[in-house]
GROMACS .gro file of C-alpha atoms in nm:
model
  371
    1UNK     CA    1   0.000   0.000   0.000
    2UNK     CA    2   0.142   0.338  -0.095
    3UNK     CA    3   0.069   0.590   0.179
    4UNK     CA    4   0.067   0.950   0.059
    5UNK     CA    5  -0.112   1.095   0.361
    6UNK     CA    6   0.204   1.278   0.466
    7UNK     CA    7   0.174   1.479   0.145
    8UNK     CA    8  -0.194   1.553   0.204
    9UNK     CA    9  -0.312   1.284  -0.036
   10UNK     CA   10  -0.526   0.982   0.055
   11UNK     CA   11  -0.355   0.646   0.074
   12UNK     CA   12  -0.406   0.423  -0.228
   13UNK     CA   13  -0.372   0.047  -0.262
   14UNK     CA   14  -0.183  -0.022  -0.581
   15UNK     CA   15  -0.017  -0.348  -0.683
   16UNK     CA   16   0.043  -0.270  -1.049
   17UNK     CA   17   0.175   0.077  -1.133
   18UNK     CA   18   0.087   0.254  -1.460
   19UNK     CA   19   0.432   0.164  -1.596
   20UNK     CA   20   0.359  -0.206  -1.540
   21UNK     CA   21   0.582  -0.250  -1.236
   22UNK     CA   22   0.443  -0.496  -0.981
   23UNK     CA   23   0.453  -0.420  -0.608
   24UNK     CA   24   0.369  -0.640  -0.310
   25UNK     CA   25   0.133  -0.522  -0.039
   26UNK     CA   26   0.152  -0.705   0.296
   27UNK     CA   27  -0.208  -0.610   0.376
   28UNK     CA   28  -0.340  -0.748   0.048
   29UNK     CA   29  -0.125  -1.040  -0.067
   30UNK     CA   30  -0.217  -1.185  -0.403
   31UNK     CA   31  -0.131  -1.540  -0.502
   32UNK     CA   32  -0.197  -1.548  -0.876
   33UNK     CA   33  -0.063  -1.763  -1.158
   34UNK     CA   34   0.052  -1.657  -1.502
   35UNK     CA   35  -0.251  -1.833  -1.650
   36UNK     CA   36  -0.485  -1.632  -1.427
   37UNK     CA   37  -0.316  -1.307  -1.530
   38UNK     CA   38  -0.362  -1.399  -1.895
   39UNK     CA   39  -0.727  -1.467  -1.819
   40UNK     CA   40  -0.767  -1.123  -1.663
   41UNK     CA   41  -0.610  -0.961  -1.967
   42UNK     CA   42  -0.846  -1.149  -2.196
   43UNK     CA   43  -1.141  -1.033  -1.984
   44UNK     CA   44  -1.032  -0.670  -2.005
   45UNK     CA   45  -0.987  -0.674  -2.382
   46UNK     CA   46  -1.310  -0.858  -2.460
   47UNK     CA   47  -1.520  -0.647  -2.224
   48UNK     CA   48  -1.382  -0.331  -2.383
   49UNK     CA   49  -1.474  -0.471  -2.724
   50UNK     CA   50  -1.830  -0.538  -2.605
   51UNK     CA   51  -1.846  -0.177  -2.493
   52UNK     CA   52  -1.701  -0.040  -2.816
   53UNK     CA   53  -1.943  -0.240  -3.027
   54UNK     CA   54  -2.240  -0.134  -2.814
   55UNK     CA   55  -2.153   0.235  -2.852
   56UNK     CA   56  -2.128   0.188  -3.230
   57UNK     CA   57  -2.459   0.000  -3.241
   58UNK     CA   58  -2.628   0.284  -3.053
   59UNK     CA   59  -2.488   0.538  -3.298
   60UNK     CA   60  -2.629   0.327  -3.581
   61UNK     CA   61  -2.976   0.332  -3.425
   62UNK     CA   62  -2.972  -0.030  -3.307
   63UNK     CA   63  -2.978   0.056  -2.934
   64UNK     CA   64  -3.179   0.322  -2.759
   65UNK     CA   65  -2.897   0.405  -2.518
   66UNK     CA   66  -2.569   0.270  -2.383
   67UNK     CA   67  -2.374   0.348  -2.065
   68UNK     CA   68  -2.007   0.298  -2.148
   69UNK     CA   69  -1.759   0.141  -1.905
   70UNK     CA   70  -1.454   0.261  -2.099
   71UNK     CA   71  -1.168   0.304  -1.851
   72UNK     CA   72  -1.340   0.116  -1.568
   73UNK     CA   73  -1.270  -0.237  -1.691
   74UNK     CA   74  -1.008  -0.319  -1.427
   75UNK     CA   75  -1.226  -0.213  -1.135
   76UNK     CA   76  -1.511  -0.432  -1.256
   77UNK     CA   77  -1.321  -0.738  -1.377
   78UNK     CA   78  -1.089  -0.753  -1.076
   79UNK     CA   79  -1.369  -0.725  -0.823
   80UNK     CA   80  -1.604  -0.960  -1.006
   81UNK     CA   81  -1.337  -1.228  -1.043
   82UNK     CA   82  -1.299  -1.215  -0.664
   83UNK     CA   83  -1.656  -1.342  -0.628
   84UNK     CA   84  -1.733  -1.706  -0.563
   85UNK     CA   85  -2.021  -1.886  -0.736
   86UNK     CA   86  -2.236  -1.863  -0.420
   87UNK     CA   87  -2.188  -1.486  -0.389
   88UNK     CA   88  -2.436  -1.231  -0.520
   89UNK     CA   89  -2.373  -0.898  -0.692
   90UNK     CA   90  -2.606  -0.600  -0.722
   91UNK     CA   91  -2.510  -0.373  -1.017
   92UNK     CA   92  -2.613  -0.030  -1.131
   93UNK     CA   93  -2.639   0.008  -1.511
   94UNK     CA   94  -2.272   0.023  -1.615
   95UNK     CA   95  -2.143  -0.308  -1.477
   96UNK     CA   96  -2.093  -0.483  -1.810
   97UNK     CA   97  -1.762  -0.625  -1.689
   98UNK     CA   98  -1.928  -0.773  -1.382
   99UNK     CA   99  -2.197  -0.927  -1.600
  100UNK     CA  100  -1.927  -1.076  -1.824
  101UNK     CA  101  -1.744  -1.227  -1.529
  102UNK     CA  102  -2.068  -1.374  -1.391
  103UNK     CA  103  -2.141  -1.546  -1.722
  104UNK     CA  104  -2.419  -1.325  -1.858
  105UNK     CA  105  -2.404  -1.323  -2.238
  106UNK     CA  106  -2.338  -0.974  -2.382
  107UNK     CA  107  -2.644  -1.005  -2.606
  108UNK     CA  108  -2.857  -1.003  -2.289
  109UNK     CA  109  -2.716  -0.659  -2.210
  110UNK     CA  110  -2.784  -0.543  -2.564
  111UNK     CA  111  -3.142  -0.663  -2.528
  112UNK     CA  112  -3.193  -0.437  -2.228
  113UNK     CA  113  -3.070  -0.128  -2.411
  114UNK     CA  114  -3.255  -0.227  -2.730
  115UNK     CA  115  -3.577  -0.246  -2.533
  116UNK     CA  116  -3.669  -0.603  -2.627
  117UNK     CA  117  -3.660  -0.766  -2.285
  118UNK     CA  118  -3.873  -0.719  -1.976
  119UNK     CA  119  -3.584  -0.774  -1.739
  120UNK     CA  120  -3.285  -0.960  -1.872
  121UNK     CA  121  -3.154  -1.272  -1.704
  122UNK     CA  122  -3.232  -1.493  -1.406
  123UNK     CA  123  -3.049  -1.339  -1.108
  124UNK     CA  124  -3.046  -1.671  -0.922
  125UNK     CA  125  -2.871  -1.845  -1.211
  126UNK     CA  126  -2.585  -1.597  -1.240
  127UNK     CA  127  -2.560  -1.449  -0.892
  128UNK     CA  128  -2.613  -1.109  -1.053
  129UNK     CA  129  -2.927  -0.907  -1.001
  130UNK     CA  130  -3.074  -0.702  -1.281
  131UNK     CA  131  -2.943  -0.361  -1.376
  132UNK     CA  132  -3.072  -0.076  -1.161
  133UNK     CA  133  -3.142   0.264  -1.312
  134UNK     CA  134  -3.262   0.433  -0.992
  135UNK     CA  135  -2.940   0.581  -0.858
  136UNK     CA  136  -2.822   0.414  -0.537
  137UNK     CA  137  -3.126   0.197  -0.472
  138UNK     CA  138  -2.929  -0.123  -0.533
  139UNK     CA  139  -2.723  -0.058  -0.221
  140UNK     CA  140  -3.038  -0.107  -0.012
  141UNK     CA  141  -3.133  -0.418  -0.209
  142UNK     CA  142  -2.785  -0.562  -0.154
  143UNK     CA  143  -2.791  -0.484   0.218
  144UNK     CA  144  -3.131  -0.645   0.266
  145UNK     CA  145  -3.020  -0.950   0.072
  146UNK     CA  146  -2.703  -0.973   0.282
  147UNK     CA  147  -2.910  -0.955   0.600
  148UNK     CA  148  -3.116  -1.245   0.464
  149UNK     CA  149  -2.801  -1.446   0.393
  150UNK     CA  150  -2.694  -1.377   0.749
  151UNK     CA  151  -3.026  -1.489   0.895
  152UNK     CA  152  -3.027  -1.802   0.682
  153UNK     CA  153  -2.698  -1.901   0.840
  154UNK     CA  154  -2.531  -1.905   0.497
  155UNK     CA  155  -2.217  -1.721   0.607
  156UNK     CA  156  -1.889  -1.866   0.732
  157UNK     CA  157  -1.556  -1.943   0.571
  158UNK     CA  158  -1.721  -2.126   0.281
  159UNK     CA  159  -2.043  -1.925   0.293
  160UNK     CA  160  -2.186  -1.642   0.086
  161UNK     CA  161  -2.119  -1.272   0.065
  162UNK     CA  162  -2.281  -0.985  -0.123
  163UNK     CA  163  -2.135  -0.695  -0.321
  164UNK     CA  164  -2.307  -0.371  -0.425
  165UNK     CA  165  -2.173  -0.165  -0.715
  166UNK     CA  166  -2.239   0.206  -0.739
  167UNK     CA  167  -2.072   0.527  -0.852
  168UNK     CA  168  -1.952   0.842  -0.685
  169UNK     CA  169  -2.280   1.012  -0.774
  170UNK     CA  170  -2.479   0.745  -0.592
  171UNK     CA  171  -2.273   0.806  -0.279
  172UNK     CA  172  -2.469   1.131  -0.241
  173UNK     CA  173  -2.804   0.953  -0.240
  174UNK     CA  174  -2.999   0.894   0.079
  175UNK     CA  175  -3.052   0.530  -0.015
  176UNK     CA  176  -2.678   0.471   0.005
  177UNK     CA  177  -2.649   0.629   0.349
  178UNK     CA  178  -2.942   0.420   0.470
  179UNK     CA  179  -2.777   0.108   0.330
  180UNK     CA  180  -2.455   0.192   0.514
  181UNK     CA  181  -2.651   0.233   0.838
  182UNK     CA  182  -2.841  -0.094   0.812
  183UNK     CA  183  -2.530  -0.285   0.701
  184UNK     CA  184  -2.326  -0.148   0.990
  185UNK     CA  185  -2.572  -0.204   1.274
  186UNK     CA  186  -2.655  -0.553   1.147
  187UNK     CA  187  -2.295  -0.644   1.067
  188UNK     CA  188  -2.422  -0.758   0.727
  189UNK     CA  189  -2.192  -0.958   0.497
  190UNK     CA  190  -2.185  -0.695   0.221
  191UNK     CA  191  -1.906  -0.513   0.038
  192UNK     CA  192  -1.984  -0.170  -0.102
  193UNK     CA  193  -1.783  -0.118  -0.420
  194UNK     CA  194  -1.785   0.246  -0.529
  195UNK     CA  195  -1.640   0.322  -0.871
  196UNK     CA  196  -1.533   0.682  -0.836
  197UNK     CA  197  -1.497   0.768  -1.203
  198UNK     CA  198  -1.455   1.139  -1.124
  199UNK     CA  199  -1.780   1.254  -1.283
  200UNK     CA  200  -2.138   1.207  -1.163
  201UNK     CA  201  -2.262   1.293  -1.510
  202UNK     CA  202  -2.121   1.651  -1.506
  203UNK     CA  203  -2.053   1.692  -1.133
  204UNK     CA  204  -1.697   1.634  -1.002
  205UNK     CA  205  -1.634   1.474  -0.659
  206UNK     CA  206  -1.552   1.806  -0.490
  207UNK     CA  207  -1.912   1.909  -0.548
  208UNK     CA  208  -2.030   1.605  -0.353
  209UNK     CA  209  -1.790   1.552  -0.065
  210UNK     CA  210  -1.533   1.731   0.150
  211UNK     CA  211  -1.340   1.410   0.224
  212UNK     CA  212  -1.232   1.113   0.010
  213UNK     CA  213  -1.529   0.883  -0.037
  214UNK     CA  214  -1.374   0.581   0.132
  215UNK     CA  215  -1.342   0.777   0.457
  216UNK     CA  216  -1.718   0.808   0.481
  217UNK     CA  217  -1.732   0.447   0.598
  218UNK     CA  218  -1.571   0.539   0.931
  219UNK     CA  219  -1.869   0.755   1.022
  220UNK     CA  220  -2.094   0.451   0.992
  221UNK     CA  221  -1.861   0.228   1.190
  222UNK     CA  222  -1.698   0.007   0.930
  223UNK     CA  223  -1.369   0.020   0.736
  224UNK     CA  224  -1.308   0.183   0.402
  225UNK     CA  225  -1.018   0.167   0.159
  226UNK     CA  226  -0.924   0.339  -0.165
  227UNK     CA  227  -0.769   0.136  -0.445
  228UNK     CA  228  -0.622   0.222  -0.782
  229UNK     CA  229  -0.930   0.141  -0.986
  230UNK     CA  230  -0.722   0.101  -1.302
  231UNK     CA  231  -0.519  -0.176  -1.139
  232UNK     CA  232  -0.697  -0.507  -1.197
  233UNK     CA  233  -0.471  -0.687  -0.948
  234UNK     CA  234  -0.542  -0.443  -0.665
  235UNK     CA  235  -0.913  -0.466  -0.740
  236UNK     CA  236  -0.895  -0.845  -0.724
  237UNK     CA  237  -0.684  -0.865  -0.407
  238UNK     CA  238  -0.872  -0.607  -0.201
  239UNK     CA  239  -1.218  -0.727  -0.301
  240UNK     CA  240  -1.125  -1.089  -0.236
  241UNK     CA  241  -1.014  -1.005   0.117
  242UNK     CA  242  -1.317  -0.784   0.185
  243UNK     CA  243  -1.557  -1.056   0.070
  244UNK     CA  244  -1.386  -1.318   0.283
  245UNK     CA  245  -1.401  -1.095   0.589
  246UNK     CA  246  -1.770  -1.038   0.524
  247UNK     CA  247  -1.832  -1.413   0.499
  248UNK     CA  248  -1.652  -1.469   0.828
  249UNK     CA  249  -1.869  -1.223   1.017
  250UNK     CA  250  -1.647  -0.914   1.017
  251UNK     CA  251  -1.920  -0.701   0.864
  252UNK     CA  252  -1.931  -0.456   0.573
  253UNK     CA  253  -1.650  -0.272   0.400
  254UNK     CA  254  -1.640   0.017   0.154
  255UNK     CA  255  -1.399  -0.002  -0.139
  256UNK     CA  256  -1.351   0.316  -0.338
  257UNK     CA  257  -1.206   0.230  -0.679
  258UNK     CA  258  -1.037   0.551  -0.792
  259UNK     CA  259  -1.076   0.535  -1.169
  260UNK     CA  260  -1.194   0.744  -1.462
  261UNK     CA  261  -1.487   0.738  -1.700
  262UNK     CA  262  -1.305   0.781  -2.029
  263UNK     CA  263  -1.623   0.789  -2.232
  264UNK     CA  264  -1.949   0.978  -2.196
  265UNK     CA  265  -2.188   0.921  -1.907
  266UNK     CA  266  -2.420   0.762  -2.162
  267UNK     CA  267  -2.447   0.797  -2.538
  268UNK     CA  268  -2.684   1.091  -2.476
  269UNK     CA  269  -2.408   1.285  -2.301
  270UNK     CA  270  -2.141   1.519  -2.436
  271UNK     CA  271  -1.853   1.525  -2.184
  272UNK     CA  272  -1.664   1.794  -2.379
  273UNK     CA  273  -1.911   2.044  -2.234
  274UNK     CA  274  -1.783   2.002  -1.878
  275UNK     CA  275  -1.434   1.849  -1.875
  276UNK     CA  276  -1.104   1.937  -2.037
  277UNK     CA  277  -0.940   1.720  -2.300
  278UNK     CA  278  -0.610   1.740  -2.107
  279UNK     CA  279  -0.775   1.554  -1.818
  280UNK     CA  280  -0.874   1.271  -2.048
  281UNK     CA  281  -0.524   1.250  -2.192
  282UNK     CA  282  -0.377   1.228  -1.842
  283UNK     CA  283  -0.594   0.928  -1.761
  284UNK     CA  284  -0.525   0.757  -2.091
  285UNK     CA  285  -0.168   0.714  -1.966
  286UNK     CA  286  -0.312   0.509  -1.678
  287UNK     CA  287  -0.511   0.280  -1.907
  288UNK     CA  288  -0.581  -0.051  -1.727
  289UNK     CA  289  -0.525  -0.271  -2.031
  290UNK     CA  290  -0.201  -0.107  -2.135
  291UNK     CA  291  -0.045  -0.136  -1.788
  292UNK     CA  292  -0.131  -0.506  -1.757
  293UNK     CA  293   0.002  -0.579  -2.105
  294UNK     CA  294   0.325  -0.396  -2.023
  295UNK     CA  295   0.368  -0.604  -1.709
  296UNK     CA  296   0.296  -0.929  -1.893
  297UNK     CA  297   0.553  -0.850  -2.162
  298UNK     CA  298   0.818  -0.743  -1.912
  299UNK     CA  299   0.762  -1.047  -1.689
  300UNK     CA  300   0.752  -1.290  -1.982
  301UNK     CA  301   0.395  -1.395  -1.902
  302UNK     CA  302   0.278  -1.363  -2.262
  303UNK     CA  303   0.421  -1.299  -2.606
  304UNK     CA  304   0.300  -1.156  -2.933
  305UNK     CA  305   0.115  -1.474  -3.028
  306UNK     CA  306  -0.105  -1.451  -2.719
  307UNK     CA  307  -0.192  -1.084  -2.772
  308UNK     CA  308  -0.272  -1.147  -3.139
  309UNK     CA  309  -0.494  -1.437  -3.041
  310UNK     CA  310  -0.688  -1.221  -2.797
  311UNK     CA  311  -0.732  -0.944  -3.055
  312UNK     CA  312  -0.858  -1.199  -3.309
  313UNK     CA  313  -1.104  -1.329  -3.050
  314UNK     CA  314  -1.221  -0.973  -2.987
  315UNK     CA  315  -1.282  -0.925  -3.360
  316UNK     CA  316  -1.492  -1.242  -3.373
  317UNK     CA  317  -1.683  -1.131  -3.066
  318UNK     CA  318  -1.759  -0.794  -3.222
  319UNK     CA  319  -1.884  -0.953  -3.542
  320UNK     CA  320  -2.106  -1.191  -3.346
  321UNK     CA  321  -2.250  -0.913  -3.130
  322UNK     CA  322  -2.346  -0.706  -3.433
  323UNK     CA  323  -2.535  -0.999  -3.579
  324UNK     CA  324  -2.696  -1.099  -3.249
  325UNK     CA  325  -2.814  -0.748  -3.175
  326UNK     CA  326  -2.989  -0.704  -3.507
  327UNK     CA  327  -3.157  -1.045  -3.481
  328UNK     CA  328  -3.294  -1.003  -3.127
  329UNK     CA  329  -3.668  -1.074  -3.143
  330UNK     CA  330  -3.931  -0.839  -3.005
  331UNK     CA  331  -4.102  -0.985  -2.698
  332UNK     CA  332  -4.463  -1.096  -2.702
  333UNK     CA  333  -4.666  -0.812  -2.544
  334UNK     CA  334  -4.817  -1.056  -2.294
  335UNK     CA  335  -4.473  -1.159  -2.167
  336UNK     CA  336  -4.478  -0.861  -1.931
  337UNK     CA  337  -4.721  -1.053  -1.709
  338UNK     CA  338  -4.495  -1.356  -1.674
  339UNK     CA  339  -4.320  -1.419  -1.342
  340UNK     CA  340  -4.461  -1.111  -1.170
  341UNK     CA  341  -4.540  -1.339  -0.878
  342UNK     CA  342  -4.400  -1.680  -0.793
  343UNK     CA  343  -4.751  -1.819  -0.748
  344UNK     CA  344  -5.067  -1.767  -0.959
  345UNK     CA  345  -5.239  -1.435  -0.889
  346UNK     CA  346  -5.602  -1.359  -0.974
  347UNK     CA  347  -5.546  -0.989  -1.038
  348UNK     CA  348  -5.255  -1.055  -1.273
  349UNK     CA  349  -5.461  -1.315  -1.458
  350UNK     CA  350  -5.744  -1.063  -1.503
  351UNK     CA  351  -5.505  -0.794  -1.625
  352UNK     CA  352  -5.347  -1.037  -1.869
  353UNK     CA  353  -5.687  -1.133  -2.008
  354UNK     CA  354  -5.797  -0.769  -2.041
  355UNK     CA  355  -5.476  -0.675  -2.219
  356UNK     CA  356  -5.509  -0.974  -2.452
  357UNK     CA  357  -5.863  -0.861  -2.543
  358UNK     CA  358  -5.731  -0.509  -2.603
  359UNK     CA  359  -5.461  -0.636  -2.839
  360UNK     CA  360  -5.711  -0.858  -3.017
  361UNK     CA  361  -5.934  -0.555  -3.078
  362UNK     CA  362  -5.677  -0.419  -3.322
  363UNK     CA  363  -5.689  -0.741  -3.520
  364UNK     CA  364  -6.070  -0.721  -3.525
  365UNK     CA  365  -6.058  -0.359  -3.642
  366UNK     CA  366  -5.820  -0.450  -3.919
  367UNK     CA  367  -6.043  -0.735  -4.032
  368UNK     CA  368  -6.346  -0.506  -4.042
  369UNK     CA  369  -6.157  -0.245  -4.240
  370UNK     CA  370  -6.068  -0.503  -4.500
  371UNK     CA  371  -6.429  -0.592  -4.572
   0.00000   0.00000   0.00000
């Protein structure tokens, strides 16, 4: 851990520097193989390609909207790869890397932003709840779920833990403060993972807080830590430890991943209206993919053949996504009534029947017009 507090700067956990140099941290040891590092690199490259293709598809009119994760790949992949199969994650709407790591097919994400699905995937199957548009509300959902895990006796060394993803903007929401309170007083097995990408749409952090975000945790009675969010190894190591501590009954923890949103807030946003191009160029030098590749080349973990293979795989993925997006079927209008309740419900059945009659009336009107 590099401690810059003597210079007035918050301490930052960093294992992999922007120049690719690897550092040990006694507080967050990381036992990782060369094969696992190659796997992380592959994740980063392929997730970025999913994002790039989705932005292009939106510009071509194939998606209604897209929230880019460009620049935040390491924070998401590192933390998500720290999860065990029995763990559960609660995302916002930008966690495409988390979805990838949990096994959700990218076309499911495209379906959400194309408007052809009434939800997405089965959260129980993937350990990933559905995307949340309401800013910060998922922190409450995650805390309540973690309290349920606790009451079910599903914690322990080999038990379950929960992670909630949110951004610096959501840290200003009342829901997030309430989640911190409930998690703290109940010692809930939940990790709060805040991706501080420096811009809550157009608002910088200094318009939201007087102290670094991770220090807010102390006021609620649990620990907080800031990591280099562009360092996939730090993200993996710190999240892995935080999740294990949560499983073992040590309560919640706040991780602030200090990163940067290199793209727009969404494809409806123009970031040039509120941030300088020099700032973007500064963060490009800290690119999470470039630093990991530099380390791998220096350490002899991978050669040109491996990197070419990954790029070729990314090209195939992009081609497949373009085809899958354009072939996604529109849902049946009556599908919206499916799985509203686990058991049959009379009111839902009545509403379904009324809506079916309403839809049928258009067919009847068309038939009459043809006579």
